[in-house]
GROMACS .gro file of C-alpha atoms in nm:
model
  418
    1MET     CA    1   5.477  -5.516  -8.147
    2LYS     CA    2   5.700  -5.321  -7.911
    3GLY     CA    3   5.404  -5.102  -7.807
    4ARG     CA    4   5.194  -5.411  -7.729
    5LEU     CA    5   5.471  -5.554  -7.510
    6ILE     CA    6   5.493  -5.228  -7.315
    7ILE     CA    7   5.114  -5.226  -7.264
    8MET     CA    8   5.116  -5.592  -7.151
    9PHE     CA    9   5.402  -5.521  -6.910
   10CYS     CA   10   5.210  -5.226  -6.757
   11TRP     CA   11   4.899  -5.439  -6.711
   12LEU     CA   12   5.100  -5.717  -6.545
   13TYR     CA   13   5.262  -5.463  -6.313
   14LEU     CA   14   4.922  -5.320  -6.212
   15LEU     CA   15   4.783  -5.669  -6.151
   16CYS     CA   16   5.078  -5.752  -5.923
   17VAL     CA   17   5.031  -5.428  -5.729
   18CYS     CA   18   4.660  -5.491  -5.688
   19ALA     CA   19   4.724  -5.851  -5.580
   20ALA     CA   20   4.974  -5.734  -5.318
   21TRP     CA   21   4.731  -5.465  -5.204
   22GLY     CA   22   4.454  -5.724  -5.168
   23GLN     CA   23   4.677  -5.948  -4.958
   24ASN     CA   24   4.752  -5.661  -4.720
   25LYS     CA   25   4.389  -5.568  -4.674
   26PRO     CA   26   4.275  -5.681  -4.327
   27ARG     CA   27   4.045  -5.979  -4.316
   28MET     CA   28   3.738  -5.936  -4.102
   29ARG     CA   29   3.652  -6.187  -3.831
   30ASP     CA   30   3.342  -6.399  -3.881
   31ILE     CA   31   3.079  -6.294  -3.627
   32PRO     CA   32   2.837  -6.568  -3.517
   33GLN     CA   33   2.463  -6.518  -3.547
   34VAL     CA   34   2.359  -6.411  -3.198
   35SER     CA   35   2.002  -6.299  -3.142
   36CYS     CA   36   2.094  -6.056  -2.863
   37LEU     CA   37   2.353  -5.874  -3.080
   38HIS     CA   38   2.213  -5.571  -3.263
   39THR     CA   39   2.427  -5.478  -3.563
   40GLU     CA   40   2.155  -5.317  -3.774
   41GLY     CA   41   2.223  -4.972  -3.914
   42GLY     CA   42   2.600  -5.007  -3.886
   43LEU     CA   43   2.607  -5.029  -3.507
   44ASP     CA   44   2.905  -5.265  -3.535
   45SER     CA   45   3.112  -4.988  -3.698
   46LEU     CA   46   3.306  -4.708  -3.534
   47GLN     CA   47   3.110  -4.386  -3.496
   48PHE     CA   48   3.279  -4.048  -3.551
   49PRO     CA   49   3.048  -3.783  -3.399
   50GLY     CA   50   3.298  -3.503  -3.463
   51GLY     CA   51   3.443  -3.624  -3.793
   52HIS     CA   52   3.723  -3.867  -3.875
   53GLU     CA   53   4.003  -3.633  -3.983
   54ARG     CA   54   4.235  -3.730  -3.696
   55PHE     CA   55   4.172  -4.101  -3.758
   56TYR     CA   56   4.238  -4.066  -4.130
   57THR     CA   57   4.602  -3.990  -4.051
   58LEU     CA   58   4.617  -4.296  -3.825
   59TYR     CA   59   4.475  -4.520  -4.097
   60ILE     CA   60   4.720  -4.389  -4.355
   61TYR     CA   61   5.000  -4.484  -4.114
   62ILE     CA   62   4.858  -4.833  -4.048
   63ASP     CA   63   4.815  -4.883  -4.422
   64SER     CA   64   5.183  -4.797  -4.470
   65LEU     CA   65   5.277  -5.050  -4.202
   66LEU     CA   66   5.078  -5.321  -4.375
   67ARG     CA   67   5.233  -5.240  -4.713
   68THR     CA   68   5.597  -5.206  -4.603
   69GLY     CA   69   5.628  -5.378  -4.265
   70LYS     CA   70   5.822  -5.072  -4.147
   71GLY     CA   71   5.731  -4.864  -3.844
   72ARG     CA   72   5.564  -4.930  -3.512
   73LEU     CA   73   5.203  -4.895  -3.399
   74ASN     CA   74   5.162  -4.841  -3.024
   75ILE     CA   75   4.816  -4.908  -2.883
   76LEU     CA   76   4.715  -4.845  -2.521
   77HIS     CA   77   4.395  -5.000  -2.386
   78ILE     CA   78   4.305  -4.861  -2.044
   79GLY     CA   79   4.013  -4.953  -1.818
   80GLY     CA   80   3.890  -5.160  -1.527
   81SER     CA   81   3.813  -5.528  -1.478
   82HIS     CA   82   3.721  -5.580  -1.845
   83VAL     CA   83   4.088  -5.503  -1.917
   84GLN     CA   84   4.260  -5.659  -1.613
   85GLY     CA   85   4.104  -5.998  -1.689
   86GLY     CA   86   4.290  -5.998  -2.020
   87MET     CA   87   4.044  -6.196  -2.233
   88LEU     CA   88   3.928  -5.899  -2.444
   89THR     CA   89   4.277  -5.757  -2.495
   90HIS     CA   90   4.429  -6.098  -2.570
   91ARG     CA   91   4.169  -6.151  -2.841
   92MET     CA   92   4.260  -5.813  -2.988
   93ARG     CA   93   4.631  -5.907  -2.990
   94LEU     CA   94   4.557  -6.236  -3.167
   95ASN     CA   95   4.347  -6.056  -3.428
   96LEU     CA   96   4.613  -5.792  -3.491
   97ASP     CA   97   4.876  -6.066  -3.510
   98SER     CA   98   4.683  -6.216  -3.803
   99LEU     CA   99   4.740  -5.903  -4.014
  100GLY     CA  100   4.997  -5.955  -4.285
  101GLY     CA  101   5.298  -5.726  -4.246
  102LEU     CA  102   5.217  -5.621  -3.889
  103ARG     CA  103   5.401  -5.847  -3.646
  104PRO     CA  104   5.395  -5.809  -3.265
  105ALA     CA  105   5.676  -5.577  -3.156
  106GLY     CA  106   5.617  -5.636  -2.787
  107ARG     CA  107   5.365  -5.748  -2.527
  108GLY     CA  108   5.352  -5.414  -2.349
  109MET     CA  109   5.328  -5.387  -1.972
  110LEU     CA  110   5.337  -5.700  -1.754
  111PHE     CA  111   5.238  -5.701  -1.388
  112PRO     CA  112   5.254  -5.974  -1.119
  113TYR     CA  113   4.884  -5.966  -1.033
  114ARG     CA  114   4.885  -6.307  -0.867
  115ALA     CA  115   5.166  -6.199  -0.633
  116ILE     CA  116   4.924  -5.944  -0.486
  117LYS     CA  117   4.641  -6.202  -0.481
  118THR     CA  118   4.419  -6.080  -0.762
  119ASN     CA  119   4.319  -6.224  -1.099
  120ALA     CA  120   4.568  -6.210  -1.385
  121PRO     CA  121   4.559  -6.246  -1.765
  122ALA     CA  122   4.618  -6.603  -1.876
  123ASP     CA  123   4.827  -6.513  -2.182
  124TYR     CA  124   5.162  -6.482  -2.000
  125VAL     CA  125   5.324  -6.666  -1.710
  126LEU     CA  126   5.467  -6.455  -1.427
  127SER     CA  127   5.521  -6.656  -1.109
  128SER     CA  128   5.628  -6.530  -0.768
  129GLY     CA  129   5.763  -6.633  -0.430
  130GLY     CA  130   5.798  -6.466  -0.093
  131THR     CA  131   5.571  -6.209   0.069
  132TRP     CA  132   5.420  -5.931  -0.141
  133HIS     CA  133   5.182  -5.645  -0.062
  134GLY     CA  134   4.961  -5.492  -0.330
  135ILE     CA  135   4.878  -5.126  -0.376
  136ARG     CA  136   4.625  -5.029  -0.646
  137ASN     CA  137   4.489  -4.702  -0.777
  138VAL     CA  138   4.143  -4.781  -0.636
  139GLN     CA  139   4.270  -4.746  -0.278
  140ARG     CA  140   4.172  -4.410  -0.136
  141ASP     CA  141   4.432  -4.370   0.137
  142SER     CA  142   4.744  -4.475  -0.055
  143THR     CA  143   5.025  -4.225  -0.116
  144THR     CA  144   5.234  -4.470  -0.322
  145LEU     CA  145   5.349  -4.341  -0.662
  146LEU     CA  146   5.177  -4.540  -0.937
  147GLY     CA  147   5.217  -4.538  -1.311
  148LEU     CA  148   5.098  -4.709  -1.627
  149SER     CA  149   4.995  -5.037  -1.462
  150GLY     CA  150   4.784  -4.860  -1.199
  151ALA     CA  151   4.932  -5.080  -0.927
  152CYS     CA  152   5.249  -5.183  -0.751
  153ALA     CA  153   5.369  -5.500  -0.580
  154ALA     CA  154   5.576  -5.414  -0.274
  155THR     CA  155   5.809  -5.644  -0.082
  156SER     CA  156   6.063  -5.620   0.198
  157ASP     CA  157   6.112  -6.000   0.199
  158THR     CA  158   6.474  -6.089   0.121
  159ALA     CA  159   6.351  -6.419  -0.023
  160ALA     CA  160   6.102  -6.255  -0.265
  161TRP     CA  161   6.137  -6.334  -0.635
  162LEU     CA  162   5.951  -6.320  -0.966
  163GLY     CA  163   5.981  -6.569  -1.251
  164LEU     CA  164   5.899  -6.479  -1.611
  165ASN     CA  165   5.839  -6.740  -1.880
  166VAL     CA  166   5.983  -6.550  -2.177
  167GLY     CA  167   5.815  -6.772  -2.435
  168SER     CA  168   5.470  -6.699  -2.292
  169ILE     CA  169   5.472  -6.327  -2.374
  170GLY     CA  170   5.435  -6.360  -2.750
  171PRO     CA  171   5.598  -6.477  -3.072
  172THR     CA  172   5.858  -6.196  -3.080
  173ALA     CA  173   6.154  -6.269  -2.852
  174PRO     CA  174   6.244  -5.963  -2.639
  175SER     CA  175   6.605  -5.850  -2.624
  176ARG     CA  176   6.569  -5.639  -2.309
  177LEU     CA  177   6.358  -5.630  -1.994
  178ARG     CA  178   6.285  -5.299  -1.826
  179ILE     CA  179   6.190  -5.315  -1.457
  180LEU     CA  180   5.982  -5.023  -1.334
  181GLY     CA  181   5.980  -4.938  -0.966
  182GLN     CA  182   6.172  -4.783  -0.681
  183GLY     CA  183   6.324  -4.883  -0.350
  184SER     CA  184   6.276  -4.703  -0.020
  185THR     CA  185   6.656  -4.658  -0.022
  186PRO     CA  186   6.898  -4.639  -0.320
  187ASP     CA  187   7.042  -4.980  -0.222
  188ALA     CA  188   6.706  -5.158  -0.264
  189ARG     CA  189   6.727  -5.266  -0.627
  190PRO     CA  190   6.622  -5.555  -0.853
  191TYR     CA  191   6.862  -5.778  -1.041
  192LEU     CA  192   6.803  -6.028  -1.317
  193ILE     CA  193   6.914  -6.393  -1.336
  194SER     CA  194   6.929  -6.594  -1.658
  195ARG     CA  195   7.051  -6.955  -1.659
  196GLY     CA  196   7.215  -6.901  -1.324
  197ASP     CA  197   7.405  -6.588  -1.432
  198THR     CA  198   7.338  -6.249  -1.276
  199LEU     CA  199   7.289  -5.990  -1.549
  200GLN     CA  200   7.408  -5.632  -1.515
  201PRO     CA  201   7.176  -5.344  -1.611
  202LEU     CA  202   7.240  -5.164  -1.935
  203PRO     CA  203   7.376  -4.807  -1.926
  204ALA     CA  204   7.115  -4.555  -1.813
  205ASP     CA  205   6.893  -4.404  -2.081
  206SER     CA  206   6.625  -4.139  -2.075
  207LEU     CA  207   6.341  -4.386  -2.017
  208PRO     CA  208   6.220  -4.488  -1.671
  209GLY     CA  209   6.332  -4.798  -1.483
  210LEU     CA  210   6.633  -5.027  -1.501
  211CYS     CA  211   6.688  -5.206  -1.833
  212PHE     CA  212   6.856  -5.548  -1.849
  213PRO     CA  213   6.972  -5.744  -2.156
  214ILE     CA  214   6.809  -6.079  -2.228
  215PRO     CA  215   7.053  -6.332  -2.374
  216GLN     CA  216   6.941  -6.484  -2.704
  217GLY     CA  217   6.755  -6.813  -2.659
  218THR     CA  218   6.656  -6.742  -2.299
  219ASP     CA  219   6.338  -6.923  -2.200
  220SER     CA  220   6.298  -6.803  -1.841
  221LEU     CA  221   6.414  -6.517  -1.619
  222THR     CA  222   6.423  -6.471  -1.244
  223ILE     CA  223   6.404  -6.132  -1.074
  224ARG     CA  224   6.543  -6.100  -0.723
  225PHE     CA  225   6.613  -5.801  -0.500
  226GLN     CA  226   6.909  -5.673  -0.303
  227GLY     CA  227   6.924  -5.428  -0.014
  228LEU     CA  228   6.587  -5.523   0.138
  229TRP     CA  229   6.527  -5.545   0.512
  230PRO     CA  230   6.214  -5.706   0.662
  231ASP     CA  231   5.947  -5.451   0.764
  232SER     CA  232   6.190  -5.168   0.694
  233ILE     CA  233   6.346  -5.140   0.348
  234THR     CA  234   6.105  -5.209   0.062
  235TYR     CA  235   6.104  -5.231  -0.317
  236GLU     CA  236   5.785  -5.125  -0.498
  237LEU     CA  237   5.752  -5.285  -0.841
  238ARG     CA  238   5.518  -5.106  -1.084
  239GLY     CA  239   5.561  -5.338  -1.380
  240LEU     CA  240   5.783  -5.517  -1.629
  241TRP     CA  241   5.832  -5.406  -1.988
  242PRO     CA  242   5.985  -5.652  -2.239
  243GLU     CA  243   6.146  -5.469  -2.532
  244ALA     CA  244   6.209  -5.608  -2.880
  245GLU     CA  245   6.394  -5.482  -3.185
  246GLY     CA  246   6.228  -5.373  -3.508
  247GLY     CA  247   5.880  -5.261  -3.603
  248GLY     CA  248   5.531  -5.398  -3.563
  249PHE     CA  249   5.265  -5.331  -3.302
  250THR     CA  250   5.265  -5.303  -2.924
  251TYR     CA  251   4.931  -5.350  -2.745
  252THR     CA  252   4.956  -5.240  -2.383
  253ALA     CA  253   4.666  -5.329  -2.154
  254SER     CA  254   4.632  -5.127  -1.833
  255GLY     CA  255   4.339  -5.244  -1.625
  256ILE     CA  256   4.258  -5.250  -1.253
  257ASN     CA  257   3.944  -5.409  -1.109
  258GLY     CA  258   3.709  -5.133  -0.994
  259ALA     CA  259   3.913  -4.850  -1.150
  260SER     CA  260   3.736  -4.526  -1.242
  261LEU     CA  261   3.865  -4.206  -1.400
  262PRO     CA  262   3.972  -4.061  -1.060
  263SER     CA  263   4.169  -4.384  -1.004
  264TRP     CA  264   4.376  -4.329  -1.319
  265LEU     CA  265   4.416  -3.958  -1.248
  266LYS     CA  266   4.595  -4.055  -0.925
  267CYS     CA  267   4.871  -4.229  -1.124
  268GLY     CA  268   5.136  -3.956  -1.111
  269LEU     CA  269   5.392  -4.152  -1.316
  270LEU     CA  270   5.152  -4.232  -1.600
  271GLU     CA  271   5.301  -3.978  -1.840
  272GLU     CA  272   5.661  -4.075  -1.763
  273GLU     CA  273   5.593  -4.444  -1.827
  274LEU     CA  274   5.389  -4.376  -2.142
  275MET     CA  275   5.720  -4.263  -2.293
  276LEU     CA  276   5.811  -4.634  -2.320
  277ALA     CA  277   5.569  -4.655  -2.615
  278PRO     CA  278   5.394  -4.325  -2.692
  279PRO     CA  279   5.054  -4.439  -2.819
  280GLN     CA  280   4.914  -4.353  -3.159
  281LEU     CA  281   4.581  -4.505  -3.051
  282VAL     CA  282   4.431  -4.508  -2.702
  283ILE     CA  283   4.130  -4.732  -2.643
  284MET     CA  284   3.934  -4.587  -2.351
  285GLY     CA  285   3.732  -4.848  -2.161
  286ILE     CA  286   3.681  -4.646  -1.842
  287GLY     CA  287   3.334  -4.556  -1.720
  288ILE     CA  288   3.143  -4.852  -1.583
  289ASN     CA  289   3.277  -4.795  -1.231
  290ASP     CA  290   3.224  -4.418  -1.252
  291ALA     CA  291   2.859  -4.488  -1.330
  292ASN     CA  292   2.819  -4.752  -1.057
  293VAL     CA  293   2.661  -4.503  -0.816
  294PRO     CA  294   2.302  -4.411  -0.727
  295PRO     CA  295   2.144  -4.220  -1.019
  296ALA     CA  296   2.141  -3.890  -0.832
  297ALA     CA  297   2.516  -3.919  -0.762
  298PHE     CA  298   2.630  -3.954  -1.124
  299ASN     CA  299   2.741  -3.621  -1.270
  300PRO     CA  300   2.796  -3.640  -1.648
  301GLU     CA  301   2.979  -3.305  -1.656
  302LYS     CA  302   3.227  -3.417  -1.390
  303PHE     CA  303   3.264  -3.746  -1.576
  304LYS     CA  304   3.353  -3.559  -1.895
  305GLU     CA  305   3.595  -3.324  -1.720
  306ASN     CA  306   3.780  -3.621  -1.565
  307TYR     CA  307   3.807  -3.776  -1.911
  308ARG     CA  308   3.934  -3.448  -2.057
  309GLU     CA  309   4.207  -3.430  -1.793
  310LEU     CA  310   4.321  -3.787  -1.859
  311MET     CA  311   4.325  -3.717  -2.233
  312ARG     CA  312   4.527  -3.399  -2.177
  313ARG     CA  313   4.789  -3.595  -1.985
  314ILE     CA  314   4.816  -3.859  -2.255
  315ARG     CA  315   4.841  -3.598  -2.530
  316ARG     CA  316   5.128  -3.428  -2.348
  317VAL     CA  317   5.321  -3.746  -2.429
  318SER     CA  318   5.165  -3.817  -2.770
  319PRO     CA  319   5.004  -3.501  -2.912
  320GLN     CA  320   4.871  -3.665  -3.231
  321CYS     CA  321   4.723  -3.977  -3.074
  322CYS     CA  322   4.366  -4.087  -3.148
  323PHE     CA  323   4.113  -4.183  -2.882
  324LEU     CA  324   3.855  -4.458  -2.920
  325PHE     CA  325   3.581  -4.473  -2.654
  326ILE     CA  326   3.435  -4.815  -2.574
  327THR     CA  327   3.103  -4.722  -2.417
  328ASN     CA  328   2.971  -4.876  -2.099
  329ASN     CA  329   2.792  -5.203  -2.156
  330ASP     CA  330   2.441  -5.250  -2.023
  331CYS     CA  331   2.472  -5.372  -1.665
  332TRP     CA  332   2.315  -5.383  -1.321
  333LEU     CA  333   2.395  -5.140  -1.044
  334ASN     CA  334   2.604  -5.291  -0.767
  335VAL     CA  335   2.554  -5.043  -0.483
  336ARG     CA  336   2.354  -5.077  -0.163
  337GLY     CA  337   1.984  -5.024  -0.217
  338TYR     CA  338   2.006  -5.061  -0.596
  339ARG     CA  339   2.144  -5.410  -0.654
  340ARG     CA  340   1.990  -5.628  -0.923
  341ARG     CA  341   1.846  -5.328  -1.107
  342PRO     CA  342   1.947  -5.209  -1.455
  343ASN     CA  343   2.181  -4.912  -1.423
  344LEU     CA  344   2.002  -4.594  -1.531
  345ASN     CA  345   2.339  -4.413  -1.545
  346THR     CA  346   2.461  -4.620  -1.839
  347ARG     CA  347   2.265  -4.427  -2.101
  348ARG     CA  348   2.391  -4.096  -1.955
  349ALA     CA  349   2.753  -4.217  -1.954
  350VAL     CA  350   2.721  -4.331  -2.317
  351GLN     CA  351   2.581  -3.991  -2.415
  352ALA     CA  352   2.871  -3.820  -2.234
  353MET     CA  353   3.122  -4.033  -2.425
  354ASN     CA  354   2.960  -3.938  -2.756
  355GLU     CA  355   2.979  -3.571  -2.659
  356LEU     CA  356   3.347  -3.609  -2.570
  357ALA     CA  357   3.413  -3.780  -2.902
  358ALA     CA  358   3.237  -3.500  -3.089
  359GLU     CA  359   3.449  -3.228  -2.926
  360SER     CA  360   3.782  -3.413  -2.951
  361GLY     CA  361   3.758  -3.581  -3.293
  362SER     CA  362   3.751  -3.926  -3.132
  363ALA     CA  363   3.576  -4.250  -3.226
  364VAL     CA  364   3.305  -4.441  -3.039
  365PHE     CA  365   3.246  -4.816  -3.025
  366ASP     CA  366   2.892  -4.842  -2.887
  367CYS     CA  367   2.868  -5.158  -2.678
  368TYR     CA  368   2.548  -5.033  -2.516
  369ARG     CA  369   2.348  -5.015  -2.838
  370LEU     CA  370   2.512  -5.329  -2.978
  371MET     CA  371   2.381  -5.515  -2.673
  372GLY     CA  372   2.032  -5.376  -2.732
  373GLY     CA  373   2.023  -5.083  -2.492
  374HIS     CA  374   1.858  -5.060  -2.152
  375ALA     CA  375   1.813  -5.391  -1.963
  376SER     CA  376   1.956  -5.591  -2.255
  377SER     CA  377   2.204  -5.768  -2.025
  378ASN     CA  378   1.924  -6.011  -1.935
  379ALA     CA  379   1.934  -6.156  -2.287
  380TRP     CA  380   2.316  -6.167  -2.284
  381VAL     CA  381   2.314  -6.364  -1.959
  382ARG     CA  382   2.060  -6.610  -2.101
  383ALA     CA  383   2.279  -6.652  -2.411
  384GLY     CA  384   2.581  -6.741  -2.195
  385LEU     CA  385   2.772  -6.432  -2.312
  386GLN     CA  386   2.749  -6.236  -1.986
  387ARG     CA  387   2.797  -6.351  -1.630
  388ARG     CA  388   2.518  -6.360  -1.377
  389ASP     CA  389   2.645  -6.040  -1.214
  390HIS     CA  390   2.515  -5.864  -1.529
  391ILE     CA  391   2.842  -5.666  -1.548
  392HIS     CA  392   3.122  -5.890  -1.670
  393PHE     CA  393   3.119  -6.124  -1.968
  394SER     CA  394   3.200  -6.491  -2.015
  395ARG     CA  395   3.509  -6.591  -2.210
  396GLN     CA  396   3.289  -6.641  -2.515
  397GLY     CA  397   3.142  -6.294  -2.463
  398TYR     CA  398   3.481  -6.124  -2.432
  399GLU     CA  399   3.606  -6.302  -2.743
  400LEU     CA  400   3.297  -6.185  -2.931
  401TRP     CA  401   3.366  -5.826  -2.822
  402GLY     CA  402   3.730  -5.865  -2.927
  403ASP     CA  403   3.625  -5.972  -3.276
  404LEU     CA  404   3.364  -5.696  -3.305
  405LEU     CA  405   3.609  -5.428  -3.190
  406TYR     CA  406   3.879  -5.555  -3.426
  407ASN     CA  407   3.640  -5.554  -3.722
  408ALA     CA  408   3.520  -5.203  -3.638
  409LEU     CA  409   3.877  -5.076  -3.606
  410MET     CA  410   4.003  -5.237  -3.926
  411GLN     CA  411   3.698  -5.181  -4.147
  412PRO     CA  412   3.795  -4.826  -4.259
  413LEU     CA  413   4.123  -4.963  -4.399
  414ASN     CA  414   3.928  -5.149  -4.664
  415HIS     CA  415   3.794  -4.819  -4.794
  416LEU     CA  416   4.124  -4.632  -4.830
  417GLU     CA  417   4.220  -4.542  -5.184
  418ASN     CA  418   4.508  -4.741  -5.336
   0.00000   0.00000   0.00000
């Protein structure tokens, strides 16, 4: 009798463990039936041309996060207009937020895009007043120091301000706000206002920028500047970083319209600011602007060397991080003499990304083949998933890509051994 009770207890224990394990397994997103989407042969899965050993360690860590809720997963998604628009990355955040045991630990970098008169993600509210001047990493003649955001918003207007709706940046309330930037003199500095009170910066730490406390229950913050002088003394803001306590995931999106690999290589403070959240996973969505040149001008070897240099810089901060290449999507060329023609460079850029993945142990998410390959953007435009410029996607299209990328990223977790 005693032996039977012990056996029954062991079986009950194993059933409970298995039930808990099943609850922590990621649920895949339902993908609609779309005739222009080609998922045959596992094209909707991650490809590992050089093996998946590096990613296996990442998945073991994510699995531990899902089981215990302890630890932090830092993801960096870097690219061009596909990233700046925010629809793809917001969908990824929502999907990751649905994972049991992996709560948002922070929104990552915020930037006042609208202050410099360009499009902004719709998933947070950052208002502005006064006169601002934008500098971006796509500008050839700029000598301004740039970092993780790839841009800065500069002002010498004594009336300039920024307003942050704290509740709009995610379900996890931040306890600190780090302001990244520099003044043209030491006296040109930001300060933070909450409920009419001016907040003092926290004691200096080893991370970049000035860090301010956020009082509990704060719903809005105002950033103003001291020591400015019109047309003379300026403050250059590179971004805002809300910080929260505890574990979870941080998904930082760094995107600038028109940015190429040389654009990001110009960001001399990238490594310093990556220290705010050293990434375990870097999603590389750079390439469509590099390939937007006449066919004879695209050099795959130079393209790969630029990628290698960017990867080297990131790995100096996070040596064990994994890279995931999102290939170029099928698109039209947008250069004089070639407009409204399918881009012949896309296939060559995709091949270069696969070669880079093979040599670095990285993963590939093949948008090009998922779309159907060369000239497939025509069908995506007809389906309402891609815009008429045959480069960017509609909201529905970006959300579809966000679900496909999430499924591809999470799918290997379902195959880990208990």
